[in-house]
Tab-separated table of C-alpha atoms in Angstrom:
chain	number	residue	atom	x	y	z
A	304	UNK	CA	0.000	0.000	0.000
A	305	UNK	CA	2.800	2.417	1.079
A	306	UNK	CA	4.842	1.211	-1.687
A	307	UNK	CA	1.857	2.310	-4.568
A	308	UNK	CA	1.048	5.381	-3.028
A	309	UNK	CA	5.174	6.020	-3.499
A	310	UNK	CA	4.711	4.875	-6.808
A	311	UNK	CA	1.645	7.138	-7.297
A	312	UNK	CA	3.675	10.228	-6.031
A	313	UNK	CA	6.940	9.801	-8.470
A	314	UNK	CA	4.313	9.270	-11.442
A	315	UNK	CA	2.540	12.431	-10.816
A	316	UNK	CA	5.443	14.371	-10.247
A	317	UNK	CA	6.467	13.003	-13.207
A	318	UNK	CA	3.756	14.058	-15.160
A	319	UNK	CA	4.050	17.629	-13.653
A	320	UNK	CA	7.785	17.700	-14.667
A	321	UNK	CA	6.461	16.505	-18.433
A	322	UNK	CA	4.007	18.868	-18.501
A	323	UNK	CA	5.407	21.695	-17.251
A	324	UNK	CA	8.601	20.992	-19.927
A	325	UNK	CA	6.117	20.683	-22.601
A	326	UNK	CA	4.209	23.962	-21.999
A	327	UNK	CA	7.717	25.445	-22.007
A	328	UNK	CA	8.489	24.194	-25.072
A	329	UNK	CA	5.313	25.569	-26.246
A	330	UNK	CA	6.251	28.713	-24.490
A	331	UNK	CA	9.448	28.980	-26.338
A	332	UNK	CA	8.175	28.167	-29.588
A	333	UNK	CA	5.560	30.852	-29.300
A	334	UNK	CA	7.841	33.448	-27.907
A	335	UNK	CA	10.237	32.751	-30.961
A	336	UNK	CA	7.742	33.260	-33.488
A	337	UNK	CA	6.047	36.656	-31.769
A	338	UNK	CA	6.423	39.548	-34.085
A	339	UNK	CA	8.449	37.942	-36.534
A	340	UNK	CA	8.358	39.504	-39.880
A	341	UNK	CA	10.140	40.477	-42.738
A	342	UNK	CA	10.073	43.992	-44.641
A	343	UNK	CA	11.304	44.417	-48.277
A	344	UNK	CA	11.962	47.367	-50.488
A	345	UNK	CA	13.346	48.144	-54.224
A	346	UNK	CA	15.193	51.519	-55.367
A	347	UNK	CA	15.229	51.919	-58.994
A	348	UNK	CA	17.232	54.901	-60.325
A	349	UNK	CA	18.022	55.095	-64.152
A	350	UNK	CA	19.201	58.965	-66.049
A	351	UNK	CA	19.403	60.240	-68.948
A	352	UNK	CA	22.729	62.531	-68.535
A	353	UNK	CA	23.789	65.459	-71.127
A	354	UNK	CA	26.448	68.331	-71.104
A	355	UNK	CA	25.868	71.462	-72.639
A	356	UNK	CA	29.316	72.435	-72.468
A	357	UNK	CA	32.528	71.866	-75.177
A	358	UNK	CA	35.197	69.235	-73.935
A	359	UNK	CA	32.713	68.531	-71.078
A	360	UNK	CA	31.743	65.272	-70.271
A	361	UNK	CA	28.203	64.144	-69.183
A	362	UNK	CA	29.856	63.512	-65.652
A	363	UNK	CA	31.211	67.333	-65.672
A	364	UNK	CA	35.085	66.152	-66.291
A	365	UNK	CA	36.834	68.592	-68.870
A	366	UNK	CA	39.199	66.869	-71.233
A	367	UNK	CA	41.530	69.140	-73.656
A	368	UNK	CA	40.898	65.853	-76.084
A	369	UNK	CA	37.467	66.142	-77.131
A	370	UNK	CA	37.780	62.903	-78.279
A	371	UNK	CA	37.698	61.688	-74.905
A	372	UNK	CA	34.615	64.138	-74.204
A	373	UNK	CA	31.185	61.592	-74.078
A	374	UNK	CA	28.923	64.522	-73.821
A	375	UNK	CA	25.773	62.196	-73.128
A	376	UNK	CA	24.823	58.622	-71.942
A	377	UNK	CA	22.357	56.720	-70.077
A	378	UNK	CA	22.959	55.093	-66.716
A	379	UNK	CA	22.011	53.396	-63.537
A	380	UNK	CA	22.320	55.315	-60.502
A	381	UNK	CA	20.530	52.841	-57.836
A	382	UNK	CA	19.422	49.689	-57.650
A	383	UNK	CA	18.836	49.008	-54.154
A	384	UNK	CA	17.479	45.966	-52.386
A	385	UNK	CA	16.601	45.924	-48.548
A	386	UNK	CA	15.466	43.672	-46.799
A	387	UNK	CA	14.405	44.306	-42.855
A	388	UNK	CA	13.920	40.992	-40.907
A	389	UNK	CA	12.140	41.536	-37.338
A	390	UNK	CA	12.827	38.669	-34.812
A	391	UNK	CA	10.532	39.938	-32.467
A	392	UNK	CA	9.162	43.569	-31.156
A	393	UNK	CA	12.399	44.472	-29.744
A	394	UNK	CA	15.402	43.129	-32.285
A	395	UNK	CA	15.505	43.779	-35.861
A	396	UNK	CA	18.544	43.378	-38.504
A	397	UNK	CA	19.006	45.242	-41.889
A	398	UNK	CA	20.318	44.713	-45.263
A	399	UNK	CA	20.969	46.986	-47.944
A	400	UNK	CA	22.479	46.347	-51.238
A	401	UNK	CA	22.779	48.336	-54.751
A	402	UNK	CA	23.355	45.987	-57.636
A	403	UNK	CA	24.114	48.814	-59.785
A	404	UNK	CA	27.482	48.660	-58.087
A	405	UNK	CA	28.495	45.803	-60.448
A	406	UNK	CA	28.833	47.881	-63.457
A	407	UNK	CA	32.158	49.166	-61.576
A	408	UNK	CA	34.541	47.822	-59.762
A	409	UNK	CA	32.215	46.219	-56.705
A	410	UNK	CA	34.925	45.442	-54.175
A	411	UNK	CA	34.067	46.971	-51.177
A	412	UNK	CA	30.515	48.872	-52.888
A	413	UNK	CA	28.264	46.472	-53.172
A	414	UNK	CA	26.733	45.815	-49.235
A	415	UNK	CA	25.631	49.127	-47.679
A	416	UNK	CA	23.689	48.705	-45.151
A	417	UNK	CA	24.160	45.124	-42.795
A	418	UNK	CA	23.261	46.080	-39.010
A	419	UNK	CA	21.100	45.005	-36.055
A	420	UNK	CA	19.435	46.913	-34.074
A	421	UNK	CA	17.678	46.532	-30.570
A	422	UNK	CA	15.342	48.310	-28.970
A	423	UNK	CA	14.824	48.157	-25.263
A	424	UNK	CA	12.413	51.443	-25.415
A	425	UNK	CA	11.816	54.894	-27.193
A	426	UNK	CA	14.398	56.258	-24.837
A	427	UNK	CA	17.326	53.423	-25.710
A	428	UNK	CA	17.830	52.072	-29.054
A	429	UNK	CA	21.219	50.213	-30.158
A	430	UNK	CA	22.153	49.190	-33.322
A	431	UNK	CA	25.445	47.443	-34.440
A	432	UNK	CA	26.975	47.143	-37.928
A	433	UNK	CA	27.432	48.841	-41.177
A	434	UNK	CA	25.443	51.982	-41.402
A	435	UNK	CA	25.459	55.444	-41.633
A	436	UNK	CA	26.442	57.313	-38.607
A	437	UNK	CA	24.225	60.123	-37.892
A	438	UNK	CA	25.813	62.843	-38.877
A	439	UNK	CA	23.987	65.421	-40.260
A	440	UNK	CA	21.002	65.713	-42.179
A	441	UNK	CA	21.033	63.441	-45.012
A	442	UNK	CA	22.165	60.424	-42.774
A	443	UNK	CA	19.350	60.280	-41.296
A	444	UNK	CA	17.536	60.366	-44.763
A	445	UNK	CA	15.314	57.218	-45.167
A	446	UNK	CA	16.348	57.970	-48.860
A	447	UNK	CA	18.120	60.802	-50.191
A	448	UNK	CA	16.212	61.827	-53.363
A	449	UNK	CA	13.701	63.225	-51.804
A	450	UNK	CA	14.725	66.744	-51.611
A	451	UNK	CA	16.942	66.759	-54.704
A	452	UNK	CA	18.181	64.669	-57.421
A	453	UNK	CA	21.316	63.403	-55.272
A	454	UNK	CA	23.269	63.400	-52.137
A	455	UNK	CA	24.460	67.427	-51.560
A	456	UNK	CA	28.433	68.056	-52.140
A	457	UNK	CA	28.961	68.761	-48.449
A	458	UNK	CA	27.616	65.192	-48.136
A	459	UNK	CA	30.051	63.716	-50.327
A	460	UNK	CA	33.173	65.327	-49.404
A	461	UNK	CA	32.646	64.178	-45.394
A	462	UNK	CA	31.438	61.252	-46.702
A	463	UNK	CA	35.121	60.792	-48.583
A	464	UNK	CA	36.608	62.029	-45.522
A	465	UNK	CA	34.949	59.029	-43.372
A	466	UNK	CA	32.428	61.748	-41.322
A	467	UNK	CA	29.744	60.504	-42.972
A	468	UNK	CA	27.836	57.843	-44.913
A	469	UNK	CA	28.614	54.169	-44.254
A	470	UNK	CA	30.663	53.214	-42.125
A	471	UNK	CA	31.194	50.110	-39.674
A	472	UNK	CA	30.304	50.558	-36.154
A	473	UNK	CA	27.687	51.143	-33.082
A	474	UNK	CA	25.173	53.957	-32.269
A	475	UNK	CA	22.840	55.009	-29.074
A	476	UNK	CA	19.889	56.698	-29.989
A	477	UNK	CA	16.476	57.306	-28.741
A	478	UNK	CA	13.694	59.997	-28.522
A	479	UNK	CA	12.463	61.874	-25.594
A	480	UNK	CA	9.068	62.982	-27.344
A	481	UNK	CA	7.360	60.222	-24.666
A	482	UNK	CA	8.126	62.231	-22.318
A	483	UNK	CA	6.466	65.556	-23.837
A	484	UNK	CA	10.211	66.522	-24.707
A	485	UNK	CA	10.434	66.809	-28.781
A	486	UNK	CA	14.353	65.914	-28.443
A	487	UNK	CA	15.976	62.902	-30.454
A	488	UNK	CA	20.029	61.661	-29.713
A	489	UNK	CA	22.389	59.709	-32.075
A	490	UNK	CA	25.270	59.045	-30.480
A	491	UNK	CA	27.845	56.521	-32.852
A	492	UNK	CA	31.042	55.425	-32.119
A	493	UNK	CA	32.722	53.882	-35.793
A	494	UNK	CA	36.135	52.696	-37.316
A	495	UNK	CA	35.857	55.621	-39.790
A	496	UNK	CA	37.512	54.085	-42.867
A	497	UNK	CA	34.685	53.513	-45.215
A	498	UNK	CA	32.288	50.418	-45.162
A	499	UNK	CA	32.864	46.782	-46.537
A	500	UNK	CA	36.168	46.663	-44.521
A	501	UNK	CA	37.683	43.899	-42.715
A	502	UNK	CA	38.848	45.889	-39.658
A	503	UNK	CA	39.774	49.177	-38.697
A	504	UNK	CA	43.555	50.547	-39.662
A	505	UNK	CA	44.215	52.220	-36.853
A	506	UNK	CA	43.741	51.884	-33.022
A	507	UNK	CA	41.429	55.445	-33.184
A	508	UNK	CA	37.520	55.475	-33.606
A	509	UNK	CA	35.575	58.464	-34.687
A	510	UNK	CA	32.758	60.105	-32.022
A	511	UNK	CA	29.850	61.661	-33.517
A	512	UNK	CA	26.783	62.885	-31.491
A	513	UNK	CA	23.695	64.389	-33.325
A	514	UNK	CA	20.570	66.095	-31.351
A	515	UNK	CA	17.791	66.887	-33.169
A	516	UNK	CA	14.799	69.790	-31.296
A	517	UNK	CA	11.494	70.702	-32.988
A	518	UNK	CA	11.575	73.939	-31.623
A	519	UNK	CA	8.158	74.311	-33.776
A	520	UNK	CA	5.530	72.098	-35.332
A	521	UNK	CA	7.157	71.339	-38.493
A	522	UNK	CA	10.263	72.773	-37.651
A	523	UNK	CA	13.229	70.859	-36.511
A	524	UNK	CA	16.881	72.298	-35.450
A	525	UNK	CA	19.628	69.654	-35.730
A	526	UNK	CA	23.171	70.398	-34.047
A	527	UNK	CA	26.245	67.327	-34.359
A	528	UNK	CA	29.463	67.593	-33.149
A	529	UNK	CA	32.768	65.002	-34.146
A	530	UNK	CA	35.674	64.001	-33.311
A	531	UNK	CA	38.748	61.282	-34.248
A	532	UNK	CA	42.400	61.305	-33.892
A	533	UNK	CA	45.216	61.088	-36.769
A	534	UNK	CA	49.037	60.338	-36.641
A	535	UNK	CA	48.595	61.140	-32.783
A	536	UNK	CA	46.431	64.343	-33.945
A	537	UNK	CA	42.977	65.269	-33.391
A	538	UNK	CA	40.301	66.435	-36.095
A	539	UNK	CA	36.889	67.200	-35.134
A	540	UNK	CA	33.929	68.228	-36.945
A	541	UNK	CA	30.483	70.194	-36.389
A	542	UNK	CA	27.418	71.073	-37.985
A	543	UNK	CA	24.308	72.677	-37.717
A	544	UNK	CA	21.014	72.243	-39.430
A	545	UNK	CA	17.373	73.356	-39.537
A	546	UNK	CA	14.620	72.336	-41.834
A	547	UNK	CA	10.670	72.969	-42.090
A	548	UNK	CA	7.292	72.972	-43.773
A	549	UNK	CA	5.222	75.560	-44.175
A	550	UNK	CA	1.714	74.590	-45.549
A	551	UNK	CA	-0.152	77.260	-47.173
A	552	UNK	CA	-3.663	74.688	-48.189
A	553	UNK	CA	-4.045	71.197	-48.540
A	554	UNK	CA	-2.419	71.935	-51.982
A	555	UNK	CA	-0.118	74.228	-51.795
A	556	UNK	CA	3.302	73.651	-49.579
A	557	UNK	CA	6.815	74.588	-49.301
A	558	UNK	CA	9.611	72.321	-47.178
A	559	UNK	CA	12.820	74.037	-47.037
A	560	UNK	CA	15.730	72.731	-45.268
A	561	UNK	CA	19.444	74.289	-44.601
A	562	UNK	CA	22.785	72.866	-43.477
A	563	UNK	CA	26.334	74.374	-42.692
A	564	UNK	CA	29.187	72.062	-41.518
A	565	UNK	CA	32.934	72.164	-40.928
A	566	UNK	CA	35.172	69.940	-39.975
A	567	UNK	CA	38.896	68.279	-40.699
A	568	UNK	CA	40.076	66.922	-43.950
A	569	UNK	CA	41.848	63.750	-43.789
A	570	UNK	CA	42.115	63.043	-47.381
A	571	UNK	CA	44.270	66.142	-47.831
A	572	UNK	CA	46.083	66.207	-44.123
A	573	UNK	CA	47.307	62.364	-45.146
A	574	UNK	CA	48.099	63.602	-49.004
A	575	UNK	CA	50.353	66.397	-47.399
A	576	UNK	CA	54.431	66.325	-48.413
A	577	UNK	CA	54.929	68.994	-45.779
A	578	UNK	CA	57.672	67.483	-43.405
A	579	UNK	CA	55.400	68.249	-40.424
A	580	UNK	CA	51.892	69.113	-41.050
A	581	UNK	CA	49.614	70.739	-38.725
A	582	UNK	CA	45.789	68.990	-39.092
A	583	UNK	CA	44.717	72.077	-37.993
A	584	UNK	CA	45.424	73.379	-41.412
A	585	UNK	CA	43.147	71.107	-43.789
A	586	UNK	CA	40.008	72.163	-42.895
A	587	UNK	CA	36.778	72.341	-45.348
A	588	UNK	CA	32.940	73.486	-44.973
A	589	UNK	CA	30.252	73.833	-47.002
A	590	UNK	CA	26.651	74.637	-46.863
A	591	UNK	CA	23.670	74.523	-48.736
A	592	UNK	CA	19.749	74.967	-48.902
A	593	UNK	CA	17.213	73.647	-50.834
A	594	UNK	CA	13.135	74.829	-51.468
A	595	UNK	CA	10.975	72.409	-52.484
A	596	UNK	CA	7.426	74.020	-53.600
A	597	UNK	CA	4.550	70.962	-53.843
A	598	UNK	CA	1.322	70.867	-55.326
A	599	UNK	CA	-1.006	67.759	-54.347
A	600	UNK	CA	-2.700	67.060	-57.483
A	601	UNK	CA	-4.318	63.777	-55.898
A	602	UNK	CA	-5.421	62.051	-58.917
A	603	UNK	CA	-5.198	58.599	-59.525
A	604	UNK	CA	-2.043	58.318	-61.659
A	605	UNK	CA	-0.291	61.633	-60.716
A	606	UNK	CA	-0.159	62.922	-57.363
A	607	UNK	CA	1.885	65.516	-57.155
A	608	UNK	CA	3.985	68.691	-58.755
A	609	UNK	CA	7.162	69.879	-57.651
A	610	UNK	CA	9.940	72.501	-58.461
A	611	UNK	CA	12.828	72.960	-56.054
A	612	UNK	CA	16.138	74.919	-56.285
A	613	UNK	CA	19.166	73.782	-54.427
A	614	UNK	CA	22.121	75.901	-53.939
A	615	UNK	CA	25.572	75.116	-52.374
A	616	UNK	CA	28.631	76.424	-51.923
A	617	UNK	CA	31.682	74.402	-50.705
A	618	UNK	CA	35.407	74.905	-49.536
A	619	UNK	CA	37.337	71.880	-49.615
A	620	UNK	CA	40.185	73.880	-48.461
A	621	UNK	CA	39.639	76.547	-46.218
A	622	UNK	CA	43.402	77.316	-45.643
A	623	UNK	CA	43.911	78.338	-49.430
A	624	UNK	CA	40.622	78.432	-50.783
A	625	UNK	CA	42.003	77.286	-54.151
A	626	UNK	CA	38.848	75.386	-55.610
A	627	UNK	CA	35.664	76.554	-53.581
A	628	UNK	CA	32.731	75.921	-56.229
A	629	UNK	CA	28.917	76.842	-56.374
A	630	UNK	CA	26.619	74.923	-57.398
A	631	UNK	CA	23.010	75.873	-58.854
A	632	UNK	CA	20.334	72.860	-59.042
A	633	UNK	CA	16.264	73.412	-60.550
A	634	UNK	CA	14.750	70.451	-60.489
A	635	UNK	CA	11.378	69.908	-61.882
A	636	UNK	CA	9.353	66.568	-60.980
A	637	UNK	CA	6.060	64.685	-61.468
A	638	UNK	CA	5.222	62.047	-58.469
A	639	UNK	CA	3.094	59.344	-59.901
A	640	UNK	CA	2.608	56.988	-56.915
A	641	UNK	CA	2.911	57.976	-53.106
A	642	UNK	CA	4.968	60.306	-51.782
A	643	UNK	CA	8.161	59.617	-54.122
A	644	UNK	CA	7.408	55.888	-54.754
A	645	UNK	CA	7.390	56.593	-58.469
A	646	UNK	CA	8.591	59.845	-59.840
A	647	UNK	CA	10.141	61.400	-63.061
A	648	UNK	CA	12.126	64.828	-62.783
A	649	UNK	CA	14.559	67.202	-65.108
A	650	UNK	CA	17.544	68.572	-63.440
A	651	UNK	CA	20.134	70.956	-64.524
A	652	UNK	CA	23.267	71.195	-62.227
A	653	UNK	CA	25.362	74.366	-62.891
A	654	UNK	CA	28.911	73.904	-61.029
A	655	UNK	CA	30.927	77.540	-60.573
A	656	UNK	CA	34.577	76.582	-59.516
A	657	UNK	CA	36.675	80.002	-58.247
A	658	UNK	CA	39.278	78.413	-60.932
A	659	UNK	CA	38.845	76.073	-63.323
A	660	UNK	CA	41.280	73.455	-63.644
A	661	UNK	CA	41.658	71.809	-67.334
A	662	UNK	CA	41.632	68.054	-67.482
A	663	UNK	CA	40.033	67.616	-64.184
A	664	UNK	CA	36.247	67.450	-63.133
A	665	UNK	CA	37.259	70.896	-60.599
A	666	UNK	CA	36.043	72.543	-64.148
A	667	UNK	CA	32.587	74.711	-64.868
A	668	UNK	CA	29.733	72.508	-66.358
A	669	UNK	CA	26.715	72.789	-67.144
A	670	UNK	CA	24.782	69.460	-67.256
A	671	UNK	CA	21.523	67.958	-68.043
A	672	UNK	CA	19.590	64.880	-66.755
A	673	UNK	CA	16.046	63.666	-66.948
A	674	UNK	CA	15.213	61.063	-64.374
A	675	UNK	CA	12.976	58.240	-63.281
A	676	UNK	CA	12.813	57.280	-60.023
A	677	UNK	CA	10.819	53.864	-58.073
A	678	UNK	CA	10.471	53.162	-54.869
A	679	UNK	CA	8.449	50.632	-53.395
């Protein structure tokens, strides 16, 4: 009797055990499937390209051999694929590619974006990988032809100069607007020598930290800050930035958007044959605006208008100021689907170098390109 009533108790705490394992199981199998999702996007680009000027390439290079000179061609700009991959509410991991890369040379172009990124709350977000580092404006573009027809030259000189655009590394960022405050932080720690790289070449990181205020509805102020050592030197880098939108009816409205940044140039400072150079001394800025006027034509296949005008001016070289350039862009557009998920403009980007420098693309142009544009 005692002996089945032992046998009675190890049985049922048996079946507890199994039970309780299973319902884990289930647990675990349920857990691992919550949220789970995947998110996928294409970026088409194509152009038409012309130049209007003699011994001017379509990619505003002079050449003194105009047989060299291709005045006009067609190309492919973008073609992005992403793919977003959510293992559940709080981790998520990225990947962004652009095939049009292998028309070049794709060693070290192809993979842009390859990150994960974890979010604990609004307040604390990390993210890990390849990205771009929050540092200015147009990094924190979810794509850059909105405003214009491409990336602004300020962009791509600190891009060149590891500032900005992809790079390999961490960020911190979150949002107080929970909270009633309407403040947003990046803070990103990175190797700063470009993306697709094995490791870092050198024992230094670069510091960025980007805080964005809408000081009004619509209106946003953006302030970032940099810094990174060189040869046992130290550059650093700053910006500021504002951008709005001002809407006059539900058809008529104007977005208009500013940015002014300075900060050391490495690509010169490491090119320099002085004996011992002062990083101090290669310095560049640049800034820029852009208006974009829209009219919301809401019909089925077309809807909206839009004419913008971007202007920039930028010193590569603050020191000598040998080839500081303007640069004058009207763009004209029709948006067929969405916001920009289908749309068709005509650009004409006027560069204005202080001198012009024969055989070299530091040379006046004028140039011409009609472009389609999907996104979905």
């Amino acid at each position: 009797m005692i002996r089945k009533f032992y046998l009675s108790i190890v049985f049922l705490a048996l079946s507890v055990t199994v039970n309780a394992q299973d319902k884990q199981k289930d647990t675990i199998k349920d857990y691992s499937a919550y949220n789970r999702k995947i998110s996928t996007a294409v970026f088409f680009v194509g152009r038409y390209n012309v130049s209007f000027d003699d011994n001017v390439d379509y990619k505003g290079t002079h050449h003194a051999d105009p047989a060299q000179s291709i005045s006009n061609s067609f190309d492919l700009k973008y073609v992005r694929l992403q793919g977003t991959f959510y293992l559940n509410d709080k981790i998520s991991t990225s990947v962004l590619v652009n095939l049009a890369d292998f028309n070049q040379e794709p060693t070290s172009k192809v993979l842009e974006n390859a990150f994960v990124k974890y979010a604990y709350n609004k307040y604390i977000v990390l993210q890990f990988g390849q990205f771009r580092p929050y540092f200015g404006r147009e990094d924190v573009f979810a794509f850059q032809l909105e405003n214009s027809y491409d990336w602004s030259n300020q962009y791509s000189l600190f891009g060149k100069n590891n500032w900005q655009s992809f790079q390999i590394g961490a960020a911190f960022l979150g949002t107080l607007e929970q909270s009633g405050i309407p403040l947003r932080y990046f803070f990103t720690i990175y190797n700063g020598n470009g993306k697709n790289q094995i490791s870092d070449n050198n024992d230094q990181k670069n510091y960025t930290l980007r805080f964005e205020y809408d000081f009004l509805p619509q209106y946003t102020l953006g302030l970032n800050g940099g810094t990174s050592r060189l040869a046992a030197q130290t550059g650093t880098a700053y910006g500021v930035d504002i951008q709005g939108l001002t809407k006059f009816s539900p058809l008529f409205e104007l977005k208009t958007a500013a940015e002014y940044k300075r900060g050391t140039n490495f690509l010169d400072f490491t090119a320099s044959e002085l004996e011992n150079p002062n990083i101090n001394d290669f310095e560049m800025q640049g800034f820029y605006i852009v208006s974009k006027l829209r009219f919301n034509y809401n019909k089925p296949r077309i809807r909206a208008f839009e004419a913008s005008f971007r202007y920039e001016i930028l010193d590569p070289d603050i020191a000598i100021n040998r080839n500081s350039y303007q640069t004058f862009t009207p763009m004209l557009s029709i948006i067929g689907s969405g916001d920009y998920n289908a749309k068709i403009s005509i650009v004409g980007v006027f560069n204005r170098y202080k001198t012009s420098i024969p055989d070299s693309n530091m040379h006046n142009s004028s140039l011409f390109i009609t472009q389609i544009q999907v996104h979905f």
